[in-house]
Coordinates of C-alpha atoms and ligand atoms in Angstrom, one line a residue:
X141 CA 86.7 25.9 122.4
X142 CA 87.5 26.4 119.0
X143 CA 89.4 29.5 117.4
X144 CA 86.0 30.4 116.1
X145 CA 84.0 30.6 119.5
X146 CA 87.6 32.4 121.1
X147 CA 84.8 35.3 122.0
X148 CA 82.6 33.3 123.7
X149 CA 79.3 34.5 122.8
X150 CA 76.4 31.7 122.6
X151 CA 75.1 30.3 119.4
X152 CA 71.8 31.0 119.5
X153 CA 68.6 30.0 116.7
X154 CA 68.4 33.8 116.1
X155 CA 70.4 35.6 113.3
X156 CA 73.5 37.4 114.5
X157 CA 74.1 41.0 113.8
X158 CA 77.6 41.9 114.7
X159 CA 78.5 45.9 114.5
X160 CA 81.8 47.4 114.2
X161 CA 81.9 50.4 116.2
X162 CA 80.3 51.5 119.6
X163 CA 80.2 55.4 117.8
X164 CA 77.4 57.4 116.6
X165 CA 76.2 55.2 114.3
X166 CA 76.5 52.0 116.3
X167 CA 75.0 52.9 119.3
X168 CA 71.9 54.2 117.3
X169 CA 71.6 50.5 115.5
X170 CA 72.6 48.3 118.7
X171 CA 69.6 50.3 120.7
X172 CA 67.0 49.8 117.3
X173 CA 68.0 46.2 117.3
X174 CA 68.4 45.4 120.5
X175 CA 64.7 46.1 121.7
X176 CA 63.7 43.5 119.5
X177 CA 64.0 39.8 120.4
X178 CA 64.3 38.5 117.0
X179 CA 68.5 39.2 116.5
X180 CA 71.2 38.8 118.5
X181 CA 73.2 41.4 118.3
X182 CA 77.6 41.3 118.9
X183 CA 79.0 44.9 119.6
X184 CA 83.0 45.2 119.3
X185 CA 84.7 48.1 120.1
X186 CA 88.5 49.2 120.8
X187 CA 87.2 50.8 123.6
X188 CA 85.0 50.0 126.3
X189 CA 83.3 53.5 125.8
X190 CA 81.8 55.4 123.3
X191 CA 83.3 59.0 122.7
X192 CA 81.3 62.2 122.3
X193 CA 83.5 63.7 120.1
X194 CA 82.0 67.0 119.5
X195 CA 83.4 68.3 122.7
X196 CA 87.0 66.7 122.5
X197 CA 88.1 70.3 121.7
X198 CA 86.4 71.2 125.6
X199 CA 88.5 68.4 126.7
X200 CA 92.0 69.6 124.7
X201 CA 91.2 73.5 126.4
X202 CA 90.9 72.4 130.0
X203 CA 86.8 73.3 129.7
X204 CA 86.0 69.5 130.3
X205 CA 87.2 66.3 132.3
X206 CA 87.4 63.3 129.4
X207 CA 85.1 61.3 131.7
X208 CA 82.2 63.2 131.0
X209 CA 82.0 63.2 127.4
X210 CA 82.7 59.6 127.8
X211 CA 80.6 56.9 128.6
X212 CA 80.8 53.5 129.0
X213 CA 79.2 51.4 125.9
X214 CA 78.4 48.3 128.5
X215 CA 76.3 50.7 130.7
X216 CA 74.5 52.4 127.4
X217 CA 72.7 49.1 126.2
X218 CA 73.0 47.3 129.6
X219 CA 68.8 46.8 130.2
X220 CA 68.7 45.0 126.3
X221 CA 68.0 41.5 125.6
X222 CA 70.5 39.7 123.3
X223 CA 72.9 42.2 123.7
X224 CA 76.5 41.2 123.6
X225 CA 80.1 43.7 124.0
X226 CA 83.5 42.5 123.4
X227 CA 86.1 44.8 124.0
X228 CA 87.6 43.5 120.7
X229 CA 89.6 45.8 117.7
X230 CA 88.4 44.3 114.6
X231 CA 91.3 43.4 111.8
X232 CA 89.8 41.2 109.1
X233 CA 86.7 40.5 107.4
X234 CA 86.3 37.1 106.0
X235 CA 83.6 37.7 103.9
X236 CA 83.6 34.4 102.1
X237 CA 83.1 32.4 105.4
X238 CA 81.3 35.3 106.9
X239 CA 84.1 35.8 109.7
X240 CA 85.4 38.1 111.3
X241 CA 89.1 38.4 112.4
X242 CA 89.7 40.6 116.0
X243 CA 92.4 41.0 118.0
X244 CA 91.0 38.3 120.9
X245 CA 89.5 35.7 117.8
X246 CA 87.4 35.2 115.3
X247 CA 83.7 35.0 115.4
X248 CA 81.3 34.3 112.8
X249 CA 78.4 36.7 111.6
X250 CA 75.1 35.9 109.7
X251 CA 75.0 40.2 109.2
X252 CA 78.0 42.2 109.6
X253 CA 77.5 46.1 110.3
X254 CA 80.8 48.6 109.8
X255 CA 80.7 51.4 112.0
X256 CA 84.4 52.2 112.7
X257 CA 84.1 55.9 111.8
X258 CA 87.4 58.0 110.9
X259 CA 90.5 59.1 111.7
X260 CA 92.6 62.3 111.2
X261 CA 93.4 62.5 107.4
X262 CA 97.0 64.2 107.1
X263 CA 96.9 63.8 103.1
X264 CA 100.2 61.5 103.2
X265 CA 102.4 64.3 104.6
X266 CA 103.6 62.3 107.5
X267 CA 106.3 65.1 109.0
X268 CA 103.1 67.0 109.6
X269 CA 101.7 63.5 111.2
X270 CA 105.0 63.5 113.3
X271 CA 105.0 66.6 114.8
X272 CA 101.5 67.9 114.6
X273 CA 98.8 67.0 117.2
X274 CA 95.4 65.5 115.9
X275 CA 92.4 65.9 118.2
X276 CA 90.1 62.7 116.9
X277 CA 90.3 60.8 120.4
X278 CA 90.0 61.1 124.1
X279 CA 93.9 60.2 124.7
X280 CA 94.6 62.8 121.6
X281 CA 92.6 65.3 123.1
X282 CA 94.8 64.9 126.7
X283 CA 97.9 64.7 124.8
X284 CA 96.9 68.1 123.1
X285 CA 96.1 69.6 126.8
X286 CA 99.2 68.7 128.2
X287 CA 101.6 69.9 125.6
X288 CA 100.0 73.0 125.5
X289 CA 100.1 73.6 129.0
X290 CA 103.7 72.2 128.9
X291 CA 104.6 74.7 126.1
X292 CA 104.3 77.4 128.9
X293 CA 106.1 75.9 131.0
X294 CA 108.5 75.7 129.2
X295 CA 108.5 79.1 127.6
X296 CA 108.9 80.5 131.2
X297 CA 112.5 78.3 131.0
X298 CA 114.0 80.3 128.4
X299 CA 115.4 84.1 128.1
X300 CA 115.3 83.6 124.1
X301 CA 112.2 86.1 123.5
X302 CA 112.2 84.1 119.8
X303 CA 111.6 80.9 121.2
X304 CA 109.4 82.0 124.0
X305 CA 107.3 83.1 121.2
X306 CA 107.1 80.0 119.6
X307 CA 106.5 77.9 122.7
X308 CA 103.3 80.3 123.3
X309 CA 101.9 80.4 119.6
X310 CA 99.0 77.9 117.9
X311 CA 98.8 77.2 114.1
X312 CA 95.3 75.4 113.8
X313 CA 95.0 74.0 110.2
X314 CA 91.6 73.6 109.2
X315 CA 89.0 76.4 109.7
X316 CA 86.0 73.7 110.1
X317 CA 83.7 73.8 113.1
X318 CA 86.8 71.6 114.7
X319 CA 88.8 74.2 114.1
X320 CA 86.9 77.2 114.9
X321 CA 86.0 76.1 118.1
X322 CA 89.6 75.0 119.1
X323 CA 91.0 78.6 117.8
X324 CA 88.2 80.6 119.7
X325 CA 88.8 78.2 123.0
X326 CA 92.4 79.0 122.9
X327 CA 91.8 82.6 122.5
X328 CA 89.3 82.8 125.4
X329 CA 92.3 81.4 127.7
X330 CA 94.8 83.7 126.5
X331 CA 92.8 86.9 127.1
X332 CA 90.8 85.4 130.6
X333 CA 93.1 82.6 131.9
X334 CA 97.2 83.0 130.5
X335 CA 97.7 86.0 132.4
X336 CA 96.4 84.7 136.1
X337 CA 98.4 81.8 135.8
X338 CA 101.6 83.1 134.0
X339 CA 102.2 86.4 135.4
X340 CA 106.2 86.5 134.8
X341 CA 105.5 85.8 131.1
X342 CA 104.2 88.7 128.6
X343 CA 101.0 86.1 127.4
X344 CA 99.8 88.6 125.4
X345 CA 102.4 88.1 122.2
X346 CA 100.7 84.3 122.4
X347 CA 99.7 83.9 118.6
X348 CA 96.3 82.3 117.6
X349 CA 96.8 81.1 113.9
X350 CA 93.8 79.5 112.1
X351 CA 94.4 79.1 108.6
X352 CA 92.7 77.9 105.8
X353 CA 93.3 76.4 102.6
X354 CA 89.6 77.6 101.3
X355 CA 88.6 81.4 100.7
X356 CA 86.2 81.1 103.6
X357 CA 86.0 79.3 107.6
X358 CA 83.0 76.8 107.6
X359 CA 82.6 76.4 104.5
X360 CA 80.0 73.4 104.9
X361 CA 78.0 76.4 106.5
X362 CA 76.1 79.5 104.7
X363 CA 78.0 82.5 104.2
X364 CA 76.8 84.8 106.7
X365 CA 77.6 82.1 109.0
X366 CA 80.6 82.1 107.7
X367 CA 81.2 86.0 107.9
X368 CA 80.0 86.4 111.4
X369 CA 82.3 83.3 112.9
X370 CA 85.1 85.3 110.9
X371 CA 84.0 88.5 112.5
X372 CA 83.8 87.0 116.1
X373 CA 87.3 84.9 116.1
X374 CA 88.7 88.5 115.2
X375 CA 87.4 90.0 117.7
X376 CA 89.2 87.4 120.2
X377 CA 91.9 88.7 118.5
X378 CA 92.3 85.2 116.5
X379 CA 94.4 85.5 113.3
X380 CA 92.8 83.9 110.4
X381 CA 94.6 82.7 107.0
X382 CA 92.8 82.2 104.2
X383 CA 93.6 80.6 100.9
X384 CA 96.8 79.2 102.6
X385 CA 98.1 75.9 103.0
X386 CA 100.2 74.4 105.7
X387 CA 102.8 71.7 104.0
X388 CA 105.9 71.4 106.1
X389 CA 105.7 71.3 110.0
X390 CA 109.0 70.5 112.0
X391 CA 107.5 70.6 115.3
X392 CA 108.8 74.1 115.4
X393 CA 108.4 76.0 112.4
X394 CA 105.2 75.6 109.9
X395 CA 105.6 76.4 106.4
X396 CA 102.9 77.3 103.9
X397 CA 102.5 76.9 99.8
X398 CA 102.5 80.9 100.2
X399 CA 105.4 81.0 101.9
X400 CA 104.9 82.0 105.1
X401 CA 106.2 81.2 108.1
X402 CA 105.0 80.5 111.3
X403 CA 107.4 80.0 114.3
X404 CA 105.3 77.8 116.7
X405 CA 105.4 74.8 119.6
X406 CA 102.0 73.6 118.8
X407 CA 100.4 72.4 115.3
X408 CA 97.0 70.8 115.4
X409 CA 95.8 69.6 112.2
X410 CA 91.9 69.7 112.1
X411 CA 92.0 69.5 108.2
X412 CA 90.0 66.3 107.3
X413 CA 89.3 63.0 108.2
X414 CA 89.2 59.6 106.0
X415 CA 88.0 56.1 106.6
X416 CA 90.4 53.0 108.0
X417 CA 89.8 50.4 105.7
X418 CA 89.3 46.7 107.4
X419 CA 91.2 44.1 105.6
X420 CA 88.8 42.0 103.8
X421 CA 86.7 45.0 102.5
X422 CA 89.7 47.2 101.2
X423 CA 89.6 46.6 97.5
X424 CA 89.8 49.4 95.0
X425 CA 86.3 48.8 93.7
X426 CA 84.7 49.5 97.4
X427 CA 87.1 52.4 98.0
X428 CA 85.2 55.7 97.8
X429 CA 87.7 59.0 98.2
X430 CA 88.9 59.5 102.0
X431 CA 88.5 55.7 102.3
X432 CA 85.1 55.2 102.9
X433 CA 83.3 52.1 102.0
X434 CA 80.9 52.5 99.0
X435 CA 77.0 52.0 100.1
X436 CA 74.3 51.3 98.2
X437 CA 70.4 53.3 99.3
X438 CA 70.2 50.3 101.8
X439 CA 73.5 51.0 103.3
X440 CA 74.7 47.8 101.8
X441 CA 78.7 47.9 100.9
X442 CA 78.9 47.4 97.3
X443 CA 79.2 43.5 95.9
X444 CA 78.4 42.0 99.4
X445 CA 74.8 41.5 100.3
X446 CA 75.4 40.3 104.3
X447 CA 77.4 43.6 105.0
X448 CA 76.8 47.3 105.1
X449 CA 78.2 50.5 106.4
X450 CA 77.1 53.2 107.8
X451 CA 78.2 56.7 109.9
X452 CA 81.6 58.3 108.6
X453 CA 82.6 54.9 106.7
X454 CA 80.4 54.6 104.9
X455 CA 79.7 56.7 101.2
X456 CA 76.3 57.1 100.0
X457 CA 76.8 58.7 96.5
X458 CA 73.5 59.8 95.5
X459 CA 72.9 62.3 92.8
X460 CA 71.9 64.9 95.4
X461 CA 75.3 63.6 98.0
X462 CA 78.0 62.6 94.9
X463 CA 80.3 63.1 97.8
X464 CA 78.6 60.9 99.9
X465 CA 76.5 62.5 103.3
X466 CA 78.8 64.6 105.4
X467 CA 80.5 62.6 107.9
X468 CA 79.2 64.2 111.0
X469 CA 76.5 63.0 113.6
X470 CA 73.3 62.8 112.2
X471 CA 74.0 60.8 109.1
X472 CA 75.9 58.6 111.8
X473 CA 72.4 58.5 114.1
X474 CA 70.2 58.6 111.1
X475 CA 71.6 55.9 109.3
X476 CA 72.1 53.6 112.3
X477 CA 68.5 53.9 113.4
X478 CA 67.0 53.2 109.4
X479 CA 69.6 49.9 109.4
X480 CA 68.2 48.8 112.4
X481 CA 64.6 48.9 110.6
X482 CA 65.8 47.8 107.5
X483 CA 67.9 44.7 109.3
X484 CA 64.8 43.4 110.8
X485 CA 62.8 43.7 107.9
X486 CA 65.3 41.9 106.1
X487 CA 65.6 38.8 109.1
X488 CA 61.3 39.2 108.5
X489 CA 61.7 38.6 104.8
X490 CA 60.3 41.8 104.2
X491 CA 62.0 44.8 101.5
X492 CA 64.0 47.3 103.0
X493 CA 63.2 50.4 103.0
X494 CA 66.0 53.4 101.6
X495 CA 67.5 55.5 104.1
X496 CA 66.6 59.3 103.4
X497 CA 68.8 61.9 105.3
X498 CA 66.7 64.4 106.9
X499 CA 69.4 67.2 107.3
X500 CA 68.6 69.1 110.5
X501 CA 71.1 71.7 109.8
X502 CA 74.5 72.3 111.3
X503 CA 76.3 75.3 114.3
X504 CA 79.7 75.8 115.3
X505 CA 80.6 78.1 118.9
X506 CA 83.3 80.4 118.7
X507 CA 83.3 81.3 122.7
X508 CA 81.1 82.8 125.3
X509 CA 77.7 84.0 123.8
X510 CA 79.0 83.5 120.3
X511 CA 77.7 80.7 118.0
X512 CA 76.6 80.7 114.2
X513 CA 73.6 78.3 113.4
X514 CA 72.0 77.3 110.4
X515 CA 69.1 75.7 110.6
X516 CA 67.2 75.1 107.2
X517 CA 64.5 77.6 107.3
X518 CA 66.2 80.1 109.8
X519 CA 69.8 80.9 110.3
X520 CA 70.9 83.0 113.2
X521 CA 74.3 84.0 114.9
X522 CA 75.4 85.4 118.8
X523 CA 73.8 84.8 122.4
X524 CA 70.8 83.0 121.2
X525 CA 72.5 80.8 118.8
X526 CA 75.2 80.3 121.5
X527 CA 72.3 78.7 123.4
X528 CA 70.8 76.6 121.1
X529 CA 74.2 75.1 120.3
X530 CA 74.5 74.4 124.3
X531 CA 71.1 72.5 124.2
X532 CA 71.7 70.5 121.4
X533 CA 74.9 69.4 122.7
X534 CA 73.6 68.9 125.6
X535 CA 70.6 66.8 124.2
X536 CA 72.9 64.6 122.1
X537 CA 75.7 63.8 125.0
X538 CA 75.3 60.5 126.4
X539 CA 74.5 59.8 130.3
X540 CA 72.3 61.5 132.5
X541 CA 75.8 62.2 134.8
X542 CA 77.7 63.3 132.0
X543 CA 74.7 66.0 131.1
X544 CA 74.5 67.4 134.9
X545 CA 78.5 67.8 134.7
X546 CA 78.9 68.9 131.6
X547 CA 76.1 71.6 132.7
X548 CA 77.6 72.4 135.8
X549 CA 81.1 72.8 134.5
X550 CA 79.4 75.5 131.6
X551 CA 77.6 77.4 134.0
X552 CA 80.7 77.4 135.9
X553 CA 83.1 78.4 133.6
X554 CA 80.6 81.3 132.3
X555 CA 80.3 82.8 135.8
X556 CA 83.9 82.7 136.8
X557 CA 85.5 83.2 133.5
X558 CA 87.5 80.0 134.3
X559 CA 88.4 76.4 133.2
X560 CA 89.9 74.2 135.9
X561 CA 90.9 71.1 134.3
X562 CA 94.2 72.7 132.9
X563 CA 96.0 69.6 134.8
X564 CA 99.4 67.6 133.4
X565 CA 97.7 64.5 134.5
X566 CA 99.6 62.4 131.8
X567 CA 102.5 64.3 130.2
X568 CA 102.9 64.5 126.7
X569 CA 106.7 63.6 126.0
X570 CA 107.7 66.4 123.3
X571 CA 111.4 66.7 121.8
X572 CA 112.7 70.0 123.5
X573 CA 115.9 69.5 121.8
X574 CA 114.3 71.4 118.9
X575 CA 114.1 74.8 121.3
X576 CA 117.7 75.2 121.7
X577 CA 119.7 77.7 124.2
X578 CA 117.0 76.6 126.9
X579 CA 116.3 74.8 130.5
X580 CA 114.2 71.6 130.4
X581 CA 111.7 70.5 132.9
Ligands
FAD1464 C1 86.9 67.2 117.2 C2 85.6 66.8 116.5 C3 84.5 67.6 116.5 C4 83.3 67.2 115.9 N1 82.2 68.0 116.0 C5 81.1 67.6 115.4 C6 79.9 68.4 115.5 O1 79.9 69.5 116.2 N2 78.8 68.0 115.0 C7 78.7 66.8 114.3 O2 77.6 66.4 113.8 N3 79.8 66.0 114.1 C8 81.0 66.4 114.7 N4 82.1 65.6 114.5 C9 82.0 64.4 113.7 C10 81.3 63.3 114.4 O3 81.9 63.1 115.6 C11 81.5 62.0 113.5 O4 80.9 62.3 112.3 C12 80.7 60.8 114.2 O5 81.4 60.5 115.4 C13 80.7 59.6 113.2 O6 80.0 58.6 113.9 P1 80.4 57.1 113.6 O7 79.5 56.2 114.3 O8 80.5 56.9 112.1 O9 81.9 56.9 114.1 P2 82.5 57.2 115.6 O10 81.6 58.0 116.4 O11 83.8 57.8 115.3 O12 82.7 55.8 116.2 C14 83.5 54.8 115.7 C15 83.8 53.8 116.7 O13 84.4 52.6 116.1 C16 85.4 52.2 116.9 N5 86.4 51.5 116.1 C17 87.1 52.0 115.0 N6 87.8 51.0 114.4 C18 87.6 49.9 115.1 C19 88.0 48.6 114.9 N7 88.8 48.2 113.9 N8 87.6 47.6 115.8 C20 86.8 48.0 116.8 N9 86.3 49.2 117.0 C21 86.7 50.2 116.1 C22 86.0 53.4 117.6 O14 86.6 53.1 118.8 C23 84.7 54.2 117.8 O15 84.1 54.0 119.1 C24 83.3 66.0 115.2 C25 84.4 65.2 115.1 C26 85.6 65.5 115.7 C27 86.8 64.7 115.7

């Protein structure tokens, strides 16, 4: 076998499509594709699984087990014909020979589709990356659980009321839906769960800090969404900070451009995300900001005609996007399902056909029966919008499993007030060295 074949996938007569990325995006494309007999279509992913990443926060907060906003990408296109997965991380695009470069070999392409999405953007201040927590993956997302439930813990270990402060306080950075939810999750468990299972410590001096480098939370959202998410984090007693920004973060103490101070164990920076650039397609030229690979309205990466981009990746600069289309979803979903068209028009000799985002508006929860939605014609905030946000969700989560749990688990949690996966499964190893005059565990 040569190095070319190393993944073992048959050359067929048909035209190969490989995709980058079992996310959003690439699960939308594989399915549109893969109905079809005319392609055959490669799917690699660093995982075996796509991630539902809206709910990671659920997941962080003990709400959720990681399995069910998981789901295996195998088992998600398992009934289509010419349907290949490698569990493969991609490196290198060979664009000249039209090959790919992945961690288990190379394989050649005839169309190649990037769909790696995006990581956590830190904005080049790497002490922050050190000793903050990001919240972009499953494992992050466990990390994050255990070293906050480890930070109590540990707080019960020391007779320093300072630093039992600090082990029991949350700076969020970022007051996007990410980190509204996360702020108004953690401020639900204070008030309803911290004090049943840490009776000998005083939970209540646990500080919430959300801050925000903007003059307003959600600000991708209207402004009496906006208002009202404000007005419901304060009323879980959430502190917010706006027109601040975070720029030093020891892993103990966070320091803002306003000179504040904030003593605290646990950091999570929910402040923006950027693209990963695949060698091969990481010239200047093709380099929108935050990484992303310039598009064309076919979702074709500029200068190469076999490959395009799509979901978080990828930047469509239109005249009404100049940014690009936000890197949520529904672009992802929308974007996927018009490639897959536009693909087999394109195997069919046939024109493509420009993708048009249809923007179906956007929500964010805050806690129990508190949600803001904006929907374009009708915007609404509280129980019902709290709703809505749980069917969509809902709708969009993968598996017919993963739905029934996930329901089960929310009706659960509403009646008893209560969120049971607040396990140490996989400990998160933290420098205590930094909380001096203390016991460690
Ligand atoms: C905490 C959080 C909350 C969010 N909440 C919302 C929300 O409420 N609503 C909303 O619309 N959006 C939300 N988003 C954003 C949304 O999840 C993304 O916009 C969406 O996932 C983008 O889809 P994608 O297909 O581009 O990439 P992804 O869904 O991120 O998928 C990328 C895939 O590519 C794989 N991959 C990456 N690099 C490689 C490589 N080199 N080789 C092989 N595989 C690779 C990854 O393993 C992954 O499976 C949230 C994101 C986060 C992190």
């Amino acid at each position: 076998m040569s190095d070319i074949d190393a993944l073992n996938i048959p050359k067929l007569s048909l035209p190969r499509i490989v995709i980058v990325g079992g996310g959003f995006g690439g699960v939308a494309l594989a399915k549109k594709l893969s109905k079809k007999k005319e392609v055959q279509v490669v799917l690699l992913d660093k995982n075996n699984y796509h991630t539902f990443q809206p709910l990671l926060y659920q997941v962080s907060t003990g709400g959720l087990e990681p399995d069910s906003i998981a789901y295996p990408i195998r088992k998600i296109l398992q009934d289509y014909s010419n349907f290949y997965f490698r569990l493969a991380e991609v490196q290198q695009v060979k664009s000249e020979s039209k090959v790919i470069v992945t961690n288990i070999g190379q394989l050649t392409y005839d169309y190649l589709v990037i769909a790696a999405g995006s990581t956590t953007n830190f904005f080049g201040n790497t002490e922050i990356e050190l000793n903050g927590m990001a919240m972009k993956t499953i494992p992050q997302s466990l990390n994050l659980r255990s070293l906050i439930l480890e930070n109590f813990e540990q707080a019960l270990l020391t007779d320093d009321l300072h630093e039992r402060d600090a082990l029991m306080n949350f700076v969020i950075v970022g007051g996007g839906p990410t980190g509204v939810e996360l702020a108004g999750a953690l401020a639900e468990i204070k008030k309803g769960i911290l004090p049943k299972d840490y009776p000998d410590l005083d939970t209540r001096r646990a500080q919430i800090n959300l801050v925000q480098s903007g003059d307003r939370i959600l600000k991708g959202m209207s402004d009496n969404a906006s208002k009202k998410a404000e007005d419901f984090l304060e009323s879980l007693g959430v502190n917010i900070w706006k027109n601040t920004r975070v720029t030093t973060y020891d892993g103990k103490t966070a320091l803002t451009k306003t000179e504040l101070k904030f003593e605290a164990a646990t950091l999570v920076w929910a402040a923006g995300v950027k693209g990963v650039p695949i060698a091969g397609l990481d010239a200047k030229e093709i380099l929108a900001g935050g990484n992303r690979l310039k598009v064309n309205e076919f979702n074709q990466v500029m200068g190469h005609d076999r490959i395009f981009a799509i979901g978080d990746i990828a930047c469509m600069q239109t005249d009404a996007t100049p940014q690009g289309h936000p890197m949520m979803a529904q672009p992802a979903i929308q974007q996927g399902r018009n490639l897959g068209e536009n693909l087999l028009r394109l195997v069919r000799d046939e024109a493509m056909e420009p993708f048009v985002y249809k923007d179906k508006g956007s929500m964010a929860t805050v806690g129990r029966n508190k949600a803001v939605v904006d929907l374009k014609n009708y915007k609404f905030q509280g129980v019902f919008a709290w709703f809505v946000w749980m069917f969509i969700h809902l709708f969009f989560l993968i598996g017919f499993r993963n739905r029934v749990v996930v329901f089960v688990n929310w009706v659960y949690n509403y009646v008893r007030f209560d969120r049971e996966a607040r396990l140490i499964i996989r400990p998160y190893q933290r420098d205590y060295s930094l909380f001096k005059n203390q016991k460690t565990l």
